Amino acid sequence: MSEAILVMTSLPDAESAGRVARAVLESRLAACVNRLAPCESEYWWQGEIESAREWPLIIKTTQERYAALEAAIRLAHPYEVPEIVAMPLVAGFAPYLAWVAHETRSAADEGDSA
C-alpha cells in the first residue's frame, strides 16, 4: 500500500478553491479534500510584507500520487508561486489509510487488480 500524505495549498477565493478541489478529486489524485474557512495570511512577497484572505485546502493522497497532484494544482492555481506542501503521516487509523490508497489508485492500477 502506498504511504498516505497530507498536502496543503491555499487559494485566493472560494471559487478557485472549489475548482482545485473538484479537479484533484475527479482525477483521483485525492481521496478527500477539506475546504477550510477563509483565513488571513501574512507573507513576504517581492520585498514587502503582504496580507491576503485565502481559502486553505487539506488534501489526502499518497506519496505515489504527489507529483501528479502537484502538477494538477500548479496548472489550476492562479498564483505565480503557490503554496504546495506535503506532510507525511506518521500514524493513522489503518482502514482510513487503506481507503486513501484505494481511492487514489490510477486507472492503470485498477486494471492490474482485475
mmCIF file of C-alpha atoms in Angstrom:
data_model
loop_
_atom_site.group_PDB
_atom_site.id
_atom_site.type_symbol
_atom_site.label_atom_id
_atom_site.label_comp_id
_atom_site.label_asym_id
_atom_site.label_seq_id
_atom_site.Cartn_x
_atom_site.Cartn_y
_atom_site.Cartn_z
ATOM 1 C CA MET A 1 0.000 0.000 0.000
ATOM 2 C CA SER A 2 1.305 3.472 -0.876
ATOM 3 C CA GLU A 3 2.097 5.811 2.019
ATOM 4 C CA ALA A 4 -0.633 8.375 2.763
ATOM 5 C CA ILE A 5 0.292 12.063 2.989
ATOM 6 C CA LEU A 6 -1.442 15.387 3.586
ATOM 7 C CA VAL A 7 -0.942 18.164 1.054
ATOM 8 C CA MET A 8 -1.824 21.782 1.740
ATOM 9 C CA THR A 9 -2.425 24.660 -0.611
ATOM 10 C CA SER A 10 -4.247 27.988 -0.293
ATOM 11 C CA LEU A 11 -6.357 29.761 -2.905
ATOM 12 C CA PRO A 12 -7.396 33.421 -3.226
ATOM 13 C CA ASP A 13 -11.170 32.809 -3.310
ATOM 14 C CA ALA A 14 -13.870 30.206 -2.709
ATOM 15 C CA GLU A 15 -14.438 29.629 -6.427
ATOM 16 C CA SER A 16 -10.836 28.726 -7.233
ATOM 17 C CA ALA A 17 -10.644 26.582 -4.075
ATOM 18 C CA GLY A 18 -13.710 24.678 -5.272
ATOM 19 C CA ARG A 19 -12.294 24.243 -8.782
ATOM 20 C CA VAL A 20 -8.978 22.863 -7.499
ATOM 21 C CA ALA A 21 -10.721 20.566 -5.001
ATOM 22 C CA ARG A 22 -13.054 19.150 -7.657
ATOM 23 C CA ALA A 23 -10.269 18.761 -10.243
ATOM 24 C CA VAL A 24 -7.994 16.724 -7.970
ATOM 25 C CA LEU A 25 -10.897 14.554 -6.815
ATOM 26 C CA GLU A 26 -12.199 13.897 -10.335
ATOM 27 C CA SER A 27 -8.730 12.876 -11.489
ATOM 28 C CA ARG A 28 -8.337 10.502 -8.497
ATOM 29 C CA LEU A 29 -5.312 12.421 -7.254
ATOM 30 C CA ALA A 30 -7.040 12.864 -3.888
ATOM 31 C CA ALA A 31 -9.287 10.692 -1.764
ATOM 32 C CA CYS A 32 -10.640 13.689 0.166
ATOM 33 C CA VAL A 33 -10.223 17.457 0.175
ATOM 34 C CA ASN A 34 -11.123 19.622 3.159
ATOM 35 C CA ARG A 35 -12.013 23.152 2.097
ATOM 36 C CA LEU A 36 -11.355 25.199 5.203
ATOM 37 C CA ALA A 37 -12.847 28.531 6.212
ATOM 38 C CA PRO A 38 -11.027 31.549 4.855
ATOM 39 C CA CYS A 39 -8.089 32.831 6.864
ATOM 40 C CA GLU A 40 -5.837 35.858 6.833
ATOM 41 C CA SER A 41 -2.342 35.093 5.543
ATOM 42 C CA GLU A 42 0.653 37.353 6.009
ATOM 43 C CA TYR A 43 3.810 36.755 4.000
ATOM 44 C CA TRP A 44 6.795 38.262 2.252
ATOM 45 C CA TRP A 45 6.296 38.908 -1.467
ATOM 46 C CA GLN A 46 8.676 40.848 -3.698
ATOM 47 C CA GLY A 47 10.392 42.578 -0.774
ATOM 48 C CA GLU A 48 7.203 43.651 1.016
ATOM 49 C CA ILE A 49 5.066 42.168 3.769
ATOM 50 C CA GLU A 50 1.672 41.432 2.245
ATOM 51 C CA SER A 51 -1.601 40.147 3.639
ATOM 52 C CA ALA A 52 -4.465 38.423 1.891
ATOM 53 C CA ARG A 53 -7.564 36.423 2.619
ATOM 54 C CA GLU A 54 -7.073 32.817 1.492
ATOM 55 C CA TRP A 55 -9.026 29.579 1.385
ATOM 56 C CA PRO A 56 -6.857 26.637 2.563
ATOM 57 C CA LEU A 57 -7.248 23.113 1.224
ATOM 58 C CA ILE A 58 -6.078 19.981 3.034
ATOM 59 C CA ILE A 59 -5.747 17.167 0.513
ATOM 60 C CA LYS A 60 -5.467 13.471 1.420
ATOM 61 C CA THR A 61 -3.456 11.479 -1.093
ATOM 62 C CA THR A 62 -0.490 9.127 -1.357
ATOM 63 C CA GLN A 63 3.201 9.727 -1.868
ATOM 64 C CA GLU A 64 2.903 7.851 -5.161
ATOM 65 C CA ARG A 65 0.354 10.388 -6.483
ATOM 66 C CA TYR A 66 2.137 13.510 -5.192
ATOM 67 C CA ALA A 67 3.947 14.521 -8.400
ATOM 68 C CA ALA A 68 0.762 14.333 -10.481
ATOM 69 C CA LEU A 69 -1.194 16.148 -7.750
ATOM 70 C CA GLU A 70 1.374 18.946 -7.600
ATOM 71 C CA ALA A 71 1.248 19.314 -11.394
ATOM 72 C CA ALA A 72 -2.570 19.480 -11.358
ATOM 73 C CA ILE A 73 -2.584 22.115 -8.609
ATOM 74 C CA ARG A 74 0.060 24.199 -10.413
ATOM 75 C CA LEU A 75 -1.952 24.053 -13.642
ATOM 76 C CA ALA A 76 -5.168 25.261 -11.981
ATOM 77 C CA HIS A 77 -3.691 27.639 -9.393
ATOM 78 C CA PRO A 78 -3.817 31.382 -10.101
ATOM 79 C CA TYR A 79 -0.728 32.260 -8.003
ATOM 80 C CA GLU A 80 2.707 32.634 -9.566
ATOM 81 C CA VAL A 81 4.293 30.729 -6.646
ATOM 82 C CA PRO A 82 1.536 28.714 -4.944
ATOM 83 C CA GLU A 83 1.979 27.066 -1.578
ATOM 84 C CA ILE A 84 2.011 23.312 -2.244
ATOM 85 C CA VAL A 85 3.468 21.421 0.697
ATOM 86 C CA ALA A 86 3.239 17.767 1.712
ATOM 87 C CA MET A 87 3.437 16.271 5.176
ATOM 88 C CA PRO A 88 3.980 12.606 5.976
ATOM 89 C CA LEU A 89 1.531 10.828 8.234
ATOM 90 C CA VAL A 90 3.420 9.031 10.988
ATOM 91 C CA ALA A 91 0.342 7.114 12.163
ATOM 92 C CA GLY A 92 -3.334 6.781 11.367
ATOM 93 C CA PHE A 93 -6.395 4.557 11.541
ATOM 94 C CA ALA A 94 -5.417 1.676 9.248
ATOM 95 C CA PRO A 95 -8.808 1.350 7.493
ATOM 96 C CA TYR A 96 -8.790 5.086 6.710
ATOM 97 C CA LEU A 97 -5.255 4.966 5.309
ATOM 98 C CA ALA A 98 -6.239 1.946 3.199
ATOM 99 C CA TRP A 99 -9.252 3.896 1.924
ATOM 100 C CA VAL A 100 -6.997 6.818 0.892
ATOM 101 C CA ALA A 101 -4.749 4.410 -1.027
ATOM 102 C CA HIS A 102 -7.743 2.687 -2.651
ATOM 103 C CA GLU A 103 -9.461 5.911 -3.744
ATOM 104 C CA THR A 104 -6.327 7.403 -5.295
ATOM 105 C CA ARG A 105 -5.477 4.434 -7.489
ATOM 106 C CA SER A 106 -4.903 5.292 -11.117
ATOM 107 C CA ALA A 107 -6.907 3.652 -13.901
ATOM 108 C CA ALA A 108 -3.846 1.509 -14.670
ATOM 109 C CA ASP A 109 -3.785 0.307 -11.052
ATOM 110 C CA GLU A 110 -7.458 -0.654 -11.238
ATOM 111 C CA GLY A 111 -6.765 -2.727 -14.340
ATOM 112 C CA ASP A 112 -3.926 -4.513 -12.531
ATOM 113 C CA SER A 113 -6.222 -5.642 -9.718
ATOM 114 C CA ALA A 114 -8.886 -7.111 -12.014
#
